[in-house]
Coordinates of C-alpha atoms in Angstrom, one line a residue:
G1 CA -38.0 -56.6 -97.9
R2 CA -36.1 -53.9 -99.8
V3 CA -38.4 -54.0 -102.9
T4 CA -41.2 -51.6 -102.1
D5 CA -42.1 -50.0 -105.4
D6 CA -41.5 -50.2 -109.2
N7 CA -38.3 -48.2 -109.0
D8 CA -36.7 -50.6 -106.6
R9 CA -37.6 -53.5 -108.9
K10 CA -36.1 -51.6 -111.9
C11 CA -32.9 -51.0 -110.0
L12 CA -32.5 -54.6 -108.9
L13 CA -33.2 -55.9 -112.5
A14 CA -30.6 -53.4 -113.9
I15 CA -28.0 -54.7 -111.4
L16 CA -28.9 -58.4 -111.9
E17 CA -28.5 -58.0 -115.7
K18 CA -24.8 -57.9 -115.1
Y19 CA -24.7 -61.1 -113.2
V20 CA -27.5 -63.3 -114.6
T21 CA -26.6 -63.3 -118.3
P22 CA -25.4 -65.8 -120.9
K23 CA -22.3 -63.6 -121.4
I24 CA -21.0 -64.8 -118.1
L25 CA -19.8 -68.0 -119.9
E26 CA -17.4 -65.9 -122.1
T27 CA -13.8 -65.9 -120.9
D28 CA -13.3 -62.2 -121.2
Y29 CA -16.6 -61.1 -119.5
R30 CA -16.2 -58.8 -116.5
F31 CA -18.7 -57.7 -113.9
S32 CA -17.1 -54.3 -113.6
E33 CA -15.1 -51.9 -115.7
S34 CA -11.9 -52.4 -113.6
G35 CA -12.0 -56.1 -114.2
T36 CA -11.5 -56.8 -110.5
Y37 CA -14.9 -58.6 -110.3
R38 CA -15.1 -61.5 -112.7
C39 CA -15.3 -65.2 -112.8
P40 CA -12.1 -67.3 -112.3
D41 CA -10.4 -68.2 -115.5
N42 CA -10.9 -71.9 -114.8
S43 CA -14.5 -71.6 -113.8
D44 CA -15.6 -74.5 -116.0
V45 CA -13.4 -77.0 -114.1
A46 CA -12.9 -75.2 -110.7
D47 CA -14.2 -76.9 -107.5
V48 CA -15.9 -75.2 -104.5
E49 CA -12.6 -74.6 -102.7
Q50 CA -11.1 -72.8 -105.7
F51 CA -14.1 -70.6 -106.0
R52 CA -13.9 -69.7 -102.3
K53 CA -10.2 -68.8 -102.7
F54 CA -11.0 -66.7 -105.7
V55 CA -13.8 -64.8 -103.9
A56 CA -11.6 -64.3 -100.9
S57 CA -9.2 -62.3 -103.1
F58 CA -11.8 -59.6 -103.7
P59 CA -11.5 -56.3 -101.8
L60 CA -13.0 -56.5 -98.3
A61 CA -15.2 -53.4 -99.0
E62 CA -17.3 -53.6 -102.1
Q63 CA -16.6 -50.8 -104.6
P64 CA -19.5 -48.8 -106.1
E65 CA -18.8 -50.3 -109.5
V66 CA -20.2 -53.6 -108.3
F67 CA -23.6 -52.0 -108.1
G68 CA -23.2 -50.0 -111.3
M69 CA -22.5 -46.7 -109.5
H70 CA -19.8 -44.1 -110.0
D71 CA -16.8 -44.0 -107.7
N72 CA -18.1 -40.7 -106.3
A73 CA -20.9 -42.6 -104.6
N74 CA -18.3 -43.5 -102.0
I75 CA -18.1 -39.8 -101.1
S76 CA -21.7 -39.7 -100.0
F77 CA -21.4 -43.0 -98.2
M78 CA -18.3 -42.0 -96.2
S79 CA -19.8 -38.5 -95.4
Q80 CA -22.9 -40.2 -93.9
E81 CA -20.7 -42.6 -91.9
A82 CA -18.6 -39.8 -90.6
E83 CA -21.7 -37.8 -89.6
K84 CA -23.1 -40.8 -87.7
V85 CA -19.8 -41.3 -85.8
L86 CA -19.5 -37.6 -84.9
S87 CA -23.2 -37.6 -83.8
V88 CA -22.6 -40.5 -81.5
V89 CA -19.4 -38.9 -80.0
L90 CA -21.3 -35.6 -79.4
S91 CA -24.2 -37.4 -77.9
I92 CA -22.1 -39.2 -75.2
Q93 CA -19.9 -36.3 -74.2
P94 CA -20.3 -35.1 -70.6
R95 CA -22.4 -32.0 -70.0
E96 CA -20.4 -30.8 -67.1
A97 CA -18.1 -27.7 -67.5
G98 CA -14.5 -28.6 -67.9
G99 CA -12.9 -26.1 -65.5
S100 CA -13.8 -23.9 -62.6
G101 CA -15.7 -20.7 -63.4
G102 CA -16.9 -21.9 -66.8
K103 CA -20.5 -21.9 -67.8
S104 CA -22.5 -25.1 -67.3
S105 CA -24.3 -26.7 -70.2
E106 CA -27.6 -25.5 -68.8
E107 CA -26.4 -22.0 -68.7
M108 CA -25.1 -22.1 -72.2
V109 CA -28.3 -23.5 -73.6
L110 CA -30.4 -21.0 -71.7
E111 CA -28.3 -18.1 -73.0
L112 CA -28.4 -19.4 -76.6
S113 CA -32.1 -20.2 -76.6
A114 CA -33.0 -16.9 -75.1
D115 CA -30.9 -15.1 -77.7
Q116 CA -32.5 -17.1 -80.5
E117 CA -36.0 -16.3 -79.2
S118 CA -35.2 -12.6 -79.1
R119 CA -34.0 -12.7 -82.7
L120 CA -36.9 -14.6 -84.2
P121 CA -38.5 -12.6 -87.1
D122 CA -42.1 -11.5 -87.1
K123 CA -44.8 -13.6 -88.6
L124 CA -45.3 -13.1 -92.3
I125 CA -48.7 -11.4 -92.8
T126 CA -50.6 -9.9 -95.7
D127 CA -51.8 -6.7 -93.9
N128 CA -49.2 -4.5 -95.7
A129 CA -49.0 -6.6 -98.8
H130 CA -48.2 -4.9 -102.2
A131 CA -51.0 -5.0 -104.7
D132 CA -49.0 -7.2 -107.1
S133 CA -48.0 -9.8 -104.5
F134 CA -51.4 -11.5 -104.3
A135 CA -53.0 -10.1 -107.4
M136 CA -56.2 -11.6 -108.7
S137 CA -56.7 -12.4 -112.4
E138 CA -59.4 -10.3 -114.0
E139 CA -60.3 -13.1 -116.4
T140 CA -60.6 -16.0 -113.9
G141 CA -61.1 -14.2 -110.6
L142 CA -58.4 -16.5 -109.2
M143 CA -55.0 -15.5 -107.6
T144 CA -52.1 -15.5 -110.0
S145 CA -49.7 -18.5 -110.0
L146 CA -46.9 -16.5 -108.3
G147 CA -49.3 -15.2 -105.6
T148 CA -50.4 -18.8 -104.9
C149 CA -46.8 -19.9 -104.6
L150 CA -46.0 -17.1 -102.3
S151 CA -49.0 -17.8 -100.0
Q152 CA -48.0 -21.5 -99.8
E153 CA -44.4 -20.6 -98.9
M154 CA -45.7 -18.0 -96.4
S155 CA -47.8 -20.6 -94.6
R156 CA -44.8 -23.0 -94.4
F157 CA -42.5 -20.4 -92.9
N158 CA -45.1 -19.3 -90.4
R159 CA -45.5 -22.9 -89.4
L160 CA -41.8 -23.2 -88.8
L161 CA -41.8 -19.9 -86.8
S162 CA -44.6 -21.1 -84.6
Q163 CA -42.8 -24.3 -83.9
M164 CA -39.5 -22.5 -83.1
T165 CA -41.2 -20.0 -80.8
M166 CA -43.1 -22.6 -78.9
T167 CA -40.1 -25.0 -78.4
L168 CA -37.6 -22.3 -77.5
K169 CA -40.0 -21.2 -74.7
Q170 CA -40.5 -24.8 -73.6
L171 CA -36.8 -25.6 -73.6
Q172 CA -36.0 -22.6 -71.3
K173 CA -38.8 -23.6 -68.9
A174 CA -37.6 -27.2 -68.9
V175 CA -34.0 -26.3 -68.2
K176 CA -35.2 -24.1 -65.3
G177 CA -37.3 -27.0 -64.0
I178 CA -40.6 -25.3 -64.5
I179 CA -41.9 -28.0 -66.8
V180 CA -40.9 -31.6 -67.5
M181 CA -37.9 -32.2 -69.8
T182 CA -39.4 -34.5 -72.4
G183 CA -37.4 -36.7 -74.8
E184 CA -37.9 -34.2 -77.6
L185 CA -36.8 -31.3 -75.5
D186 CA -33.8 -33.3 -74.3
D187 CA -32.8 -33.9 -77.9
M188 CA -33.2 -30.2 -78.6
F189 CA -31.0 -29.4 -75.6
N190 CA -28.2 -31.6 -77.0
A191 CA -28.7 -30.2 -80.5
E192 CA -28.4 -26.6 -79.2
L193 CA -25.3 -27.6 -77.2
N194 CA -23.6 -29.2 -80.2
N195 CA -24.6 -26.5 -82.8
L196 CA -27.0 -28.8 -84.6
V197 CA -30.4 -27.9 -85.9
P198 CA -33.0 -29.5 -83.5
G199 CA -34.9 -32.3 -85.1
I200 CA -38.1 -30.9 -83.6
W201 CA -37.8 -28.0 -86.0
T202 CA -37.3 -30.2 -89.1
K203 CA -39.5 -33.3 -88.5
D204 CA -42.8 -33.8 -90.4
G205 CA -41.8 -31.3 -93.0
I206 CA -41.9 -28.4 -90.6
G207 CA -38.4 -27.2 -91.6
Y208 CA -36.8 -27.0 -95.0
P209 CA -33.9 -29.2 -96.2
C210 CA -30.6 -27.7 -95.1
L211 CA -27.2 -29.2 -94.1
K212 CA -25.8 -26.1 -92.3
P213 CA -24.9 -26.1 -88.6
L214 CA -27.3 -24.3 -86.2
N215 CA -25.6 -20.9 -86.1
S216 CA -25.4 -20.7 -89.9
W217 CA -28.9 -22.2 -90.3
F218 CA -30.4 -19.6 -87.9
E219 CA -28.8 -16.7 -89.8
D220 CA -30.0 -18.2 -93.1
M221 CA -33.5 -18.6 -91.7
I222 CA -33.7 -14.9 -90.9
L223 CA -32.5 -14.0 -94.4
R224 CA -35.2 -16.2 -95.9
F225 CA -37.9 -14.5 -93.9
A226 CA -36.5 -11.1 -95.0
F227 CA -36.7 -12.2 -98.7
F228 CA -40.3 -13.2 -98.5
R229 CA -41.3 -10.2 -96.4
D230 CA -39.7 -7.9 -99.1
W231 CA -41.7 -9.8 -101.7
I232 CA -45.0 -9.5 -99.8
E233 CA -44.6 -5.8 -99.0
G234 CA -42.6 -4.6 -102.0
G235 CA -44.3 -6.5 -104.8
I236 CA -42.9 -9.0 -107.3
P237 CA -39.1 -8.8 -107.2
I238 CA -36.9 -8.7 -110.3
A239 CA -34.7 -11.5 -109.0
Y240 CA -35.5 -14.5 -106.8
W241 CA -33.5 -16.3 -104.2
I242 CA -34.6 -19.7 -105.5
S243 CA -32.8 -21.8 -102.8
S244 CA -34.8 -20.0 -100.1
F245 CA -38.0 -21.7 -101.1
Y246 CA -39.3 -24.8 -99.4
F247 CA -40.4 -26.1 -102.7
P248 CA -38.4 -24.5 -105.6
Q249 CA -40.1 -26.8 -108.1
G250 CA -43.5 -25.2 -107.3
F251 CA -42.0 -21.8 -107.9
L252 CA -40.7 -22.8 -111.3
T253 CA -44.0 -24.3 -112.2
S254 CA -45.8 -21.1 -111.1
V255 CA -43.5 -19.0 -113.4
L256 CA -44.3 -21.2 -116.4
Q257 CA -48.1 -21.2 -115.6
G258 CA -48.1 -17.4 -115.3
Y259 CA -46.3 -17.0 -118.6
S260 CA -48.5 -19.6 -120.3
R261 CA -51.7 -17.9 -119.2
K262 CA -50.4 -14.5 -120.3
N263 CA -49.6 -15.8 -123.8
L264 CA -52.4 -18.3 -124.1
I265 CA -50.0 -21.2 -124.9
P266 CA -50.1 -24.6 -123.2
V267 CA -47.7 -24.7 -120.3
D268 CA -46.1 -28.0 -121.5
Q269 CA -44.7 -26.1 -124.5
W270 CA -42.7 -23.8 -122.4
S271 CA -39.3 -24.3 -120.8
F272 CA -36.5 -22.2 -119.2
E273 CA -33.6 -20.6 -121.0
F274 CA -30.6 -19.7 -118.9
V275 CA -28.5 -16.6 -119.4
M276 CA -25.5 -16.3 -117.1
Q277 CA -25.1 -12.9 -115.4
D278 CA -21.8 -11.1 -114.4
T279 CA -23.1 -10.3 -110.9
A280 CA -24.7 -12.1 -108.0
D281 CA -26.2 -8.8 -106.6
P282 CA -29.9 -8.4 -107.6
Q283 CA -29.6 -4.7 -107.1
A284 CA -27.2 -4.5 -110.1
L285 CA -29.9 -5.9 -112.4
Q286 CA -31.7 -3.4 -114.6
G287 CA -35.0 -5.3 -114.5
A288 CA -36.8 -8.6 -114.7
P289 CA -36.6 -10.6 -118.0
E290 CA -39.6 -10.5 -120.3

């Protein structure tokens, strides 16, 4: 049931090559670099009970080396497990205020959601767009590659903004009892209370991948809108905040396509060259590279 495509099959075959091989008959053959996982020295004469005792001597938790992975794979695994445990703990904590005079959960969520709604950025529009932002090619009559990339990113961010605006209004009404508190709104309530990004903002590709907590995520979202607004209204920037894109690969492809069309050379012959800068401030740069 785990093999769903060719990549799964390749992975399983690569793992099985370590275990299903004639080399297993050699006395010094090991399944892992550490030598912990191997056949017993007397495997040619050992009975079932001896094999069981030998297997029982293995570590209780399988190490990543058993599956051909680096030890650092345990870091990702343990991080995921810790996140699951913390999520369960947060989901079952009581919503009542701990002491007299403190704000209730409903009051805190109402205050937070109202503040977020008031700070939502304006929708990205092309009314005040710079002439270079969505320039049309004179030769083909089509929009430039960067303009196409910008329009796609703009539509994605506007979709996220619409979802946030709608759900924040609905959550406030649900907490006040004006509308029914649905399952999604209840999950959003808990997420707001626990400083987590609501799943209703990220599901179905609405939101961009991000691991930040809600407070940091919200500030980051505002900065992303500001970056793209500056691009739309101020023209093509000399430096790009590449991690602000929904789809950075699309931006990189657009850059190559634009340069390829300008120089009339196939795009598959171009690649990127990286020159490290002494500053992280785009204002300190003299201009864009050629």
